[in-house]
PDB file of N, CA, C and O in Angstrom:
ATOM      1  N   UNK R  23      80.778  89.077 135.425  1.00  0.00           N
ATOM      2  CA  UNK R  23      80.771  87.920 136.171  1.00  0.00           C
ATOM      3  C   UNK R  23      81.801  88.189 137.392  1.00  0.00           C
ATOM      4  O   UNK R  23      82.920  88.510 137.176  1.00  0.00           O
ATOM      5  N   UNK R  24      81.118  87.846 138.649  1.00  0.00           N
ATOM      6  CA  UNK R  24      82.208  87.871 139.769  1.00  0.00           C
ATOM      7  C   UNK R  24      82.254  86.537 140.372  1.00  0.00           C
ATOM      8  O   UNK R  24      81.607  85.645 140.333  1.00  0.00           O
ATOM      9  N   UNK R  25      83.240  86.769 141.218  1.00  0.00           N
ATOM     10  CA  UNK R  25      83.338  85.533 142.026  1.00  0.00           C
ATOM     11  C   UNK R  25      83.667  86.155 143.499  1.00  0.00           C
ATOM     12  O   UNK R  25      84.337  86.969 143.836  1.00  0.00           O
ATOM     13  N   UNK R  26      83.311  85.215 144.532  1.00  0.00           N
ATOM     14  CA  UNK R  26      83.915  85.553 145.976  1.00  0.00           C
ATOM     15  C   UNK R  26      85.199  84.811 146.271  1.00  0.00           C
ATOM     16  O   UNK R  26      85.264  83.688 146.061  1.00  0.00           O
ATOM     17  N   UNK R  27      86.052  85.550 146.892  1.00  0.00           N
ATOM     18  CA  UNK R  27      87.070  85.300 147.189  1.00  0.00           C
ATOM     19  C   UNK R  27      87.325  84.658 148.729  1.00  0.00           C
ATOM     20  O   UNK R  27      86.192  84.737 149.247  1.00  0.00           O
ATOM     21  N   UNK R  28      88.167  83.973 148.985  1.00  0.00           N
ATOM     22  CA  UNK R  28      88.277  83.291 150.331  1.00  0.00           C
ATOM     23  C   UNK R  28      88.257  84.212 151.402  1.00  0.00           C
ATOM     24  O   UNK R  28      87.425  83.999 152.541  1.00  0.00           O
ATOM     25  N   UNK R  29      88.504  85.618 151.197  1.00  0.00           N
ATOM     26  CA  UNK R  29      88.289  86.367 152.401  1.00  0.00           C
ATOM     27  C   UNK R  29      86.966  87.121 152.283  1.00  0.00           C
ATOM     28  O   UNK R  29      86.812  88.063 153.195  1.00  0.00           O
ATOM     29  N   UNK R  30      86.012  86.785 151.506  1.00  0.00           N
ATOM     30  CA  UNK R  30      84.696  87.059 151.539  1.00  0.00           C
ATOM     31  C   UNK R  30      84.470  88.468 150.540  1.00  0.00           C
ATOM     32  O   UNK R  30      83.369  88.813 150.154  1.00  0.00           O
ATOM     33  N   UNK R  31      85.597  88.996 149.950  1.00  0.00           N
ATOM     34  CA  UNK R  31      85.435  89.919 148.919  1.00  0.00           C
ATOM     35  C   UNK R  31      85.219  89.307 147.433  1.00  0.00           C
ATOM     36  O   UNK R  31      85.435  88.375 147.511  1.00  0.00           O
ATOM     37  N   UNK R  32      84.695  90.260 146.843  1.00  0.00           N
ATOM     38  CA  UNK R  32      84.358  89.906 145.259  1.00  0.00           C
ATOM     39  C   UNK R  32      85.172  90.384 144.324  1.00  0.00           C
ATOM     40  O   UNK R  32      85.795  91.506 144.400  1.00  0.00           O
ATOM     41  N   UNK R  33      85.708  89.592 143.424  1.00  0.00           N
ATOM     42  CA  UNK R  33      86.343  90.244 142.236  1.00  0.00           C
ATOM     43  C   UNK R  33      85.848  89.651 140.807  1.00  0.00           C
ATOM     44  O   UNK R  33      85.070  88.599 140.688  1.00  0.00           O
ATOM     45  N   UNK R  34      86.149  90.593 139.792  1.00  0.00           N
ATOM     46  CA  UNK R  34      85.494  90.280 138.512  1.00  0.00           C
ATOM     47  C   UNK R  34      86.458  89.235 138.038  1.00  0.00           C
ATOM     48  O   UNK R  34      87.364  89.416 137.921  1.00  0.00           O
ATOM     49  N   UNK R  35      85.790  88.278 137.359  1.00  0.00           N
ATOM     50  CA  UNK R  35      86.275  87.066 136.579  1.00  0.00           C
ATOM     51  C   UNK R  35      86.017  87.387 135.023  1.00  0.00           C
ATOM     52  O   UNK R  35      86.871  87.230 134.550  1.00  0.00           O
ATOM     53  N   UNK R  36      84.972  88.007 134.700  1.00  0.00           N
ATOM     54  CA  UNK R  36      84.904  88.216 133.173  1.00  0.00           C
ATOM     55  C   UNK R  36      83.830  89.471 133.174  1.00  0.00           C
ATOM     56  O   UNK R  36      83.319  89.682 133.689  1.00  0.00           O
ATOM     57  N   UNK R  37      84.379  90.328 132.183  1.00  0.00           N
ATOM     58  CA  UNK R  37      83.435  91.504 131.892  1.00  0.00           C
ATOM     59  C   UNK R  37      83.421  91.723 130.454  1.00  0.00           C
ATOM     60  O   UNK R  37      84.194  91.731 129.641  1.00  0.00           O
ATOM     61  N   UNK R  38      82.077  91.905 129.817  1.00  0.00           N
ATOM     62  CA  UNK R  38      81.741  92.169 128.452  1.00  0.00           C
ATOM     63  C   UNK R  38      80.403  92.496 128.376  1.00  0.00           C
ATOM     64  O   UNK R  38      79.752  92.076 129.102  1.00  0.00           O
ATOM     65  N   UNK R  39      80.278  93.504 127.564  1.00  0.00           N
ATOM     66  CA  UNK R  39      78.601  93.825 127.295  1.00  0.00           C
ATOM     67  C   UNK R  39      77.923  93.034 127.221  1.00  0.00           C
ATOM     68  O   UNK R  39      76.838  93.348 127.319  1.00  0.00           O
ATOM     69  N   UNK R  40      78.188  91.758 126.352  1.00  0.00           N
ATOM     70  CA  UNK R  40      77.329  90.967 125.983  1.00  0.00           C
ATOM     71  C   UNK R  40      76.816  90.089 127.153  1.00  0.00           C
ATOM     72  O   UNK R  40      76.002  89.172 127.053  1.00  0.00           O
ATOM     73  N   UNK R  41      77.396  90.136 128.189  1.00  0.00           N
ATOM     74  CA  UNK R  41      77.378  89.354 129.349  1.00  0.00           C
ATOM     75  C   UNK R  41      76.194  89.678 130.364  1.00  0.00           C
ATOM     76  O   UNK R  41      75.916  89.641 131.609  1.00  0.00           O
ATOM     77  N   UNK R  42      75.149  90.681 129.887  1.00  0.00           N
ATOM     78  CA  UNK R  42      74.297  91.364 130.499  1.00  0.00           C
ATOM     79  C   UNK R  42      73.103  90.420 130.873  1.00  0.00           C
ATOM     80  O   UNK R  42      72.655  90.501 132.215  1.00  0.00           O
ATOM     81  N   UNK R  43      72.860  89.195 130.256  1.00  0.00           N
ATOM     82  CA  UNK R  43      72.067  88.235 130.700  1.00  0.00           C
ATOM     83  C   UNK R  43      72.657  86.796 130.361  1.00  0.00           C
ATOM     84  O   UNK R  43      72.391  86.100 129.333  1.00  0.00           O
ATOM     85  N   UNK R  44      73.471  86.428 131.296  1.00  0.00           N
ATOM     86  CA  UNK R  44      73.972  85.099 131.317  1.00  0.00           C
ATOM     87  C   UNK R  44      72.993  84.284 131.511  1.00  0.00           C
ATOM     88  O   UNK R  44      72.227  84.113 132.232  1.00  0.00           O
ATOM     89  N   UNK R  45      73.142  82.920 130.778  1.00  0.00           N
ATOM     90  CA  UNK R  45      72.066  81.882 130.518  1.00  0.00           C
ATOM     91  C   UNK R  45      72.614  80.829 131.376  1.00  0.00           C
ATOM     92  O   UNK R  45      72.249  80.669 132.536  1.00  0.00           O
ATOM     93  N   UNK R  46      73.145  80.006 130.705  1.00  0.00           N
ATOM     94  CA  UNK R  46      73.801  78.773 131.210  1.00  0.00           C
ATOM     95  C   UNK R  46      74.890  78.676 131.365  1.00  0.00           C
ATOM     96  O   UNK R  46      76.134  79.065 130.781  1.00  0.00           O
ATOM     97  N   UNK R  47      75.590  78.225 132.703  1.00  0.00           N
ATOM     98  CA  UNK R  47      77.066  78.432 133.004  1.00  0.00           C
ATOM     99  C   UNK R  47      77.450  77.010 133.651  1.00  0.00           C
ATOM    100  O   UNK R  47      76.505  75.928 133.989  1.00  0.00           O
ATOM    101  N   UNK R  48      78.555  76.322 133.214  1.00  0.00           N
ATOM    102  CA  UNK R  48      79.156  75.236 133.634  1.00  0.00           C
ATOM    103  C   UNK R  48      80.512  75.165 133.748  1.00  0.00           C
ATOM    104  O   UNK R  48      81.041  75.914 132.892  1.00  0.00           O
ATOM    105  N   UNK R  49      81.196  74.359 134.654  1.00  0.00           N
ATOM    106  CA  UNK R  49      82.515  74.289 134.848  1.00  0.00           C
ATOM    107  C   UNK R  49      82.882  72.915 134.405  1.00  0.00           C
ATOM    108  O   UNK R  49      82.191  71.813 134.753  1.00  0.00           O
ATOM    109  N   UNK R  50      83.773  73.081 133.450  1.00  0.00           N
ATOM    110  CA  UNK R  50      84.289  71.955 132.737  1.00  0.00           C
ATOM    111  C   UNK R  50      85.660  71.243 133.415  1.00  0.00           C
ATOM    112  O   UNK R  50      86.289  72.133 134.074  1.00  0.00           O
ATOM    113  N   UNK R  51      85.807  69.832 133.164  1.00  0.00           N
ATOM    114  CA  UNK R  51      87.087  69.267 133.595  1.00  0.00           C
ATOM    115  C   UNK R  51      88.184  69.986 133.285  1.00  0.00           C
ATOM    116  O   UNK R  51      89.509  69.660 133.581  1.00  0.00           O
ATOM    117  N   UNK R  52      88.291  70.967 132.073  1.00  0.00           N
ATOM    118  CA  UNK R  52      89.474  71.568 131.623  1.00  0.00           C
ATOM    119  C   UNK R  52      89.520  72.889 132.270  1.00  0.00           C
ATOM    120  O   UNK R  52      90.570  73.781 132.008  1.00  0.00           O
ATOM    121  N   UNK R  53      89.060  73.255 133.371  1.00  0.00           N
ATOM    122  CA  UNK R  53      89.412  73.877 134.278  1.00  0.00           C
ATOM    123  C   UNK R  53      88.639  75.369 133.816  1.00  0.00           C
ATOM    124  O   UNK R  53      89.501  76.437 134.083  1.00  0.00           O
ATOM    125  N   UNK R  54      87.839  75.450 133.134  1.00  0.00           N
ATOM    126  CA  UNK R  54      87.189  76.631 132.276  1.00  0.00           C
ATOM    127  C   UNK R  54      85.603  76.618 132.807  1.00  0.00           C
ATOM    128  O   UNK R  54      85.049  75.578 132.947  1.00  0.00           O
ATOM    129  N   UNK R  55      85.110  78.016 132.834  1.00  0.00           N
ATOM    130  CA  UNK R  55      83.823  78.297 132.928  1.00  0.00           C
ATOM    131  C   UNK R  55      83.299  78.852 131.558  1.00  0.00           C
ATOM    132  O   UNK R  55      83.631  79.508 131.033  1.00  0.00           O
ATOM    133  N   UNK R  56      82.276  78.004 131.351  1.00  0.00           N
ATOM    134  CA  UNK R  56      81.499  78.149 129.925  1.00  0.00           C
ATOM    135  C   UNK R  56      80.438  78.994 130.341  1.00  0.00           C
ATOM    136  O   UNK R  56      79.494  78.449 131.411  1.00  0.00           O
ATOM    137  N   UNK R  57      79.773  79.979 129.481  1.00  0.00           N
ATOM    138  CA  UNK R  57      78.698  80.788 129.823  1.00  0.00           C
ATOM    139  C   UNK R  57      78.335  81.013 128.319  1.00  0.00           C
ATOM    140  O   UNK R  57      78.908  81.522 127.513  1.00  0.00           O
ATOM    141  N   UNK R  58      76.896  80.602 128.340  1.00  0.00           N
ATOM    142  CA  UNK R  58      76.153  81.344 127.294  1.00  0.00           C
ATOM    143  C   UNK R  58      75.494  82.466 127.631  1.00  0.00           C
ATOM    144  O   UNK R  58      75.095  82.783 128.448  1.00  0.00           O
ATOM    145  N   UNK R  59      75.200  83.444 126.658  1.00  0.00           N
ATOM    146  CA  UNK R  59      74.507  84.533 127.074  1.00  0.00           C
ATOM    147  C   UNK R  59      73.357  84.808 125.674  1.00  0.00           C
ATOM    148  O   UNK R  59      73.342  84.848 124.607  1.00  0.00           O
ATOM    149  N   UNK R  60      72.059  84.766 126.753  1.00  0.00           N
ATOM    150  CA  UNK R  60      70.931  84.715 125.709  1.00  0.00           C
ATOM    151  C   UNK R  60      70.604  86.063 125.274  1.00  0.00           C
ATOM    152  O   UNK R  60      71.045  87.063 126.124  1.00  0.00           O
ATOM    153  N   UNK R  61      69.925  86.584 124.729  1.00  0.00           N
ATOM    154  CA  UNK R  61      69.881  88.154 124.401  1.00  0.00           C
ATOM    155  C   UNK R  61      68.311  88.685 124.614  1.00  0.00           C
ATOM    156  O   UNK R  61      67.607  89.109 124.046  1.00  0.00           O
ATOM    157  N   UNK R  62      68.069  88.094 125.914  1.00  0.00           N
ATOM    158  CA  UNK R  62      66.723  88.328 126.424  1.00  0.00           C
ATOM    159  C   UNK R  62      66.075  89.806 126.211  1.00  0.00           C
ATOM    160  O   UNK R  62      65.198  90.058 125.849  1.00  0.00           O
ATOM    161  N   UNK R  63      67.088  90.728 126.477  1.00  0.00           N
ATOM    162  CA  UNK R  63      66.848  92.069 126.548  1.00  0.00           C
ATOM    163  C   UNK R  63      66.594  92.659 125.074  1.00  0.00           C
ATOM    164  O   UNK R  63      65.760  93.664 124.889  1.00  0.00           O
ATOM    165  N   UNK R  64      67.004  91.789 124.124  1.00  0.00           N
ATOM    166  CA  UNK R  64      66.611  92.037 122.559  1.00  0.00           C
ATOM    167  C   UNK R  64      65.600  91.625 121.990  1.00  0.00           C
ATOM    168  O   UNK R  64      65.355  91.696 120.562  1.00  0.00           O
ATOM    169  N   UNK R  65      65.021  90.659 122.547  1.00  0.00           N
ATOM    170  CA  UNK R  65      63.704  89.813 121.876  1.00  0.00           C
ATOM    171  C   UNK R  65      62.861  90.643 121.962  1.00  0.00           C
ATOM    172  O   UNK R  65      62.508  91.763 122.324  1.00  0.00           O
ATOM    173  N   UNK R  66      61.772  90.368 120.961  1.00  0.00           N
ATOM    174  CA  UNK R  66      60.739  91.414 120.453  1.00  0.00           C
ATOM    175  C   UNK R  66      59.705  91.739 121.782  1.00  0.00           C
ATOM    176  O   UNK R  66      59.066  92.815 121.548  1.00  0.00           O
ATOM    177  N   UNK R  67      59.542  91.028 122.546  1.00  0.00           N
ATOM    178  CA  UNK R  67      58.841  91.258 123.726  1.00  0.00           C
ATOM    179  C   UNK R  67      58.969  92.598 124.613  1.00  0.00           C
ATOM    180  O   UNK R  67      58.024  93.005 124.988  1.00  0.00           O
ATOM    181  N   UNK R  68      60.362  92.697 124.477  1.00  0.00           N
ATOM    182  CA  UNK R  68      61.173  93.920 125.222  1.00  0.00           C
ATOM    183  C   UNK R  68      61.415  95.135 124.260  1.00  0.00           C
ATOM    184  O   UNK R  68      61.887  96.037 124.651  1.00  0.00           O
ATOM    185  N   UNK R  69      61.123  94.778 122.684  1.00  0.00           N
ATOM    186  CA  UNK R  69      61.790  95.970 121.892  1.00  0.00           C
ATOM    187  C   UNK R  69      60.582  96.359 121.099  1.00  0.00           C
ATOM    188  O   UNK R  69      60.792  96.292 119.685  1.00  0.00           O
ATOM    189  N   UNK R  70      59.205  96.433 121.528  1.00  0.00           N
ATOM    190  CA  UNK R  70      58.103  96.683 120.853  1.00  0.00           C
ATOM    191  C   UNK R  70      58.013  96.124 119.728  1.00  0.00           C
ATOM    192  O   UNK R  70      57.780  96.571 118.403  1.00  0.00           O
ATOM    193  N   UNK R  71      58.094  94.577 119.541  1.00  0.00           N
ATOM    194  CA  UNK R  71      57.882  93.727 118.728  1.00  0.00           C
ATOM    195  C   UNK R  71      58.994  93.442 117.628  1.00  0.00           C
ATOM    196  O   UNK R  71      58.764  92.571 116.857  1.00  0.00           O
ATOM    197  N   UNK R  72      60.051  94.083 117.863  1.00  0.00           N
ATOM    198  CA  UNK R  72      61.050  94.207 116.901  1.00  0.00           C
ATOM    199  C   UNK R  72      62.245  93.278 117.614  1.00  0.00           C
ATOM    200  O   UNK R  72      62.632  93.539 118.428  1.00  0.00           O
ATOM    201  N   UNK R  73      62.602  92.241 116.556  1.00  0.00           N
ATOM    202  CA  UNK R  73      63.443  91.389 117.169  1.00  0.00           C
ATOM    203  C   UNK R  73      65.054  91.827 116.859  1.00  0.00           C
ATOM    204  O   UNK R  73      65.604  92.327 115.749  1.00  0.00           O
ATOM    205  N   UNK R  74      65.715  92.313 118.043  1.00  0.00           N
ATOM    206  CA  UNK R  74      66.911  92.873 117.635  1.00  0.00           C
ATOM    207  C   UNK R  74      67.980  92.008 118.028  1.00  0.00           C
ATOM    208  O   UNK R  74      69.044  92.260 117.994  1.00  0.00           O
ATOM    209  N   UNK R  75      68.038  90.714 118.647  1.00  0.00           N
ATOM    210  CA  UNK R  75      69.059  89.757 118.528  1.00  0.00           C
ATOM    211  C   UNK R  75      69.986  89.682 117.344  1.00  0.00           C
ATOM    212  O   UNK R  75      69.610  89.781 116.276  1.00  0.00           O
ATOM    213  N   UNK R  76      71.211  89.551 117.736  1.00  0.00           N
ATOM    214  CA  UNK R  76      72.479  89.468 116.524  1.00  0.00           C
ATOM    215  C   UNK R  76      73.090  87.771 116.612  1.00  0.00           C
ATOM    216  O   UNK R  76      73.493  87.662 117.946  1.00  0.00           O
ATOM    217  N   UNK R  77      73.227  87.398 115.516  1.00  0.00           N
ATOM    218  CA  UNK R  77      74.078  86.390 115.701  1.00  0.00           C
ATOM    219  C   UNK R  77      75.439  86.769 115.278  1.00  0.00           C
ATOM    220  O   UNK R  77      75.746  87.653 114.627  1.00  0.00           O
ATOM    221  N   UNK R  78      76.501  85.983 115.448  1.00  0.00           N
ATOM    222  CA  UNK R  78      76.467  84.769 116.343  1.00  0.00           C
ATOM    223  C   UNK R  78      76.101  84.986 117.735  1.00  0.00           C
ATOM    224  O   UNK R  78      76.727  85.957 118.468  1.00  0.00           O
ATOM    225  N   UNK R  79      75.397  83.979 118.321  1.00  0.00           N
ATOM    226  CA  UNK R  79      75.235  84.283 120.015  1.00  0.00           C
ATOM    227  C   UNK R  79      76.225  83.915 120.630  1.00  0.00           C
ATOM    228  O   UNK R  79      77.353  83.335 119.876  1.00  0.00           O
ATOM    229  N   UNK R  80      76.581  84.505 121.859  1.00  0.00           N
ATOM    230  CA  UNK R  80      78.060  84.325 122.423  1.00  0.00           C
ATOM    231  C   UNK R  80      78.160  82.999 123.556  1.00  0.00           C
ATOM    232  O   UNK R  80      77.124  82.922 124.142  1.00  0.00           O
ATOM    233  N   UNK R  81      79.262  82.417 123.223  1.00  0.00           N
ATOM    234  CA  UNK R  81      79.717  81.377 124.340  1.00  0.00           C
ATOM    235  C   UNK R  81      80.832  81.983 124.890  1.00  0.00           C
ATOM    236  O   UNK R  81      81.916  82.036 124.128  1.00  0.00           O
ATOM    237  N   UNK R  82      80.925  82.126 126.088  1.00  0.00           N
ATOM    238  CA  UNK R  82      82.184  82.662 126.604  1.00  0.00           C
ATOM    239  C   UNK R  82      83.029  81.607 127.621  1.00  0.00           C
ATOM    240  O   UNK R  82      82.216  80.479 128.078  1.00  0.00           O
ATOM    241  N   UNK R  83      84.483  81.475 127.284  1.00  0.00           N
ATOM    242  CA  UNK R  83      85.078  80.567 128.113  1.00  0.00           C
ATOM    243  C   UNK R  83      86.320  81.219 128.785  1.00  0.00           C
ATOM    244  O   UNK R  83      87.074  81.794 128.359  1.00  0.00           O
ATOM    245  N   UNK R  84      85.994  80.952 130.042  1.00  0.00           N
ATOM    246  CA  UNK R  84      86.565  81.776 131.047  1.00  0.00           C
ATOM    247  C   UNK R  84      87.688  80.912 132.097  1.00  0.00           C
ATOM    248  O   UNK R  84      87.267  79.901 132.594  1.00  0.00           O
ATOM    249  N   UNK R  85      88.948  80.999 131.877  1.00  0.00           N
ATOM    250  CA  UNK R  85      89.479  80.019 132.587  1.00  0.00           C
ATOM    251  C   UNK R  85      89.621  80.485 134.307  1.00  0.00           C
ATOM    252  O   UNK R  85      89.524  81.570 134.737  1.00  0.00           O
ATOM    253  N   UNK R  86      89.409  79.355 135.102  1.00  0.00           N
ATOM    254  CA  UNK R  86      89.341  79.732 136.551  1.00  0.00           C
ATOM    255  C   UNK R  86      90.191  78.598 137.254  1.00  0.00           C
ATOM    256  O   UNK R  86      90.947  77.541 136.806  1.00  0.00           O
ATOM    257  N   UNK R  87      90.345  78.954 138.502  1.00  0.00           N
ATOM    258  CA  UNK R  87      91.193  77.897 139.359  1.00  0.00           C
ATOM    259  C   UNK R  87      90.696  77.011 140.013  1.00  0.00           C
ATOM    260  O   UNK R  87      90.695  76.492 141.131  1.00  0.00           O
ATOM    261  N   UNK R  88      89.459  76.275 139.240  1.00  0.00           N
ATOM    262  CA  UNK R  88      88.789  75.064 139.851  1.00  0.00           C
ATOM    263  C   UNK R  88      88.471  74.396 138.900  1.00  0.00           C
ATOM    264  O   UNK R  88      88.204  74.538 137.455  1.00  0.00           O
ATOM    265  N   UNK R  89      87.976  73.138 139.001  1.00  0.00           N
ATOM    266  CA  UNK R  89      87.571  72.144 138.324  1.00  0.00           C
ATOM    267  C   UNK R  89      85.990  72.025 138.737  1.00  0.00           C
ATOM    268  O   UNK R  89      85.728  72.337 139.639  1.00  0.00           O
ATOM    269  N   UNK R  90      85.097  71.014 138.118  1.00  0.00           N
ATOM    270  CA  UNK R  90      83.566  70.957 138.354  1.00  0.00           C
ATOM    271  C   UNK R  90      83.445  70.134 139.675  1.00  0.00           C
ATOM    272  O   UNK R  90      84.732  69.310 139.862  1.00  0.00           O
ATOM    273  N   UNK R  91      82.460  69.908 140.138  1.00  0.00           N
ATOM    274  CA  UNK R  91      82.209  69.242 141.350  1.00  0.00           C
ATOM    275  C   UNK R  91      81.543  67.864 140.674  1.00  0.00           C
ATOM    276  O   UNK R  91      80.609  67.911 140.111  1.00  0.00           O
ATOM    277  N   UNK R  92      82.447  66.726 140.597  1.00  0.00           N
ATOM    278  CA  UNK R  92      81.969  65.698 139.910  1.00  0.00           C
ATOM    279  C   UNK R  92      81.085  64.551 140.935  1.00  0.00           C
ATOM    280  O   UNK R  92      81.582  64.384 142.141  1.00  0.00           O
ATOM    281  N   UNK R  93      79.862  64.594 140.595  1.00  0.00           N
ATOM    282  CA  UNK R  93      78.991  63.643 141.575  1.00  0.00           C
ATOM    283  C   UNK R  93      78.711  62.369 141.169  1.00  0.00           C
ATOM    284  O   UNK R  93      78.796  62.288 139.690  1.00  0.00           O
ATOM    285  N   UNK R  94      79.150  61.353 141.996  1.00  0.00           N
ATOM    286  CA  UNK R  94      79.193  60.073 141.559  1.00  0.00           C
ATOM    287  C   UNK R  94      77.812  59.251 142.031  1.00  0.00           C
ATOM    288  O   UNK R  94      77.171  59.718 142.814  1.00  0.00           O
TER     289      UNK R  94
END
């Protein structure tokens, strides 16, 4: 996962082989980015009918220097 710095350059925020297919992302008030990784590429549709997904599915918690944008 990458983020863009104020100078326009990109930097890695998180690297993990399980993050090939990030699904849902949200920034919480605890100043962490939460990301779930679905295992799309291991589903039967892409593996000749064989389900290669493995439990437990991954939820990543990544500290960031920002909180959520709160909409009122």
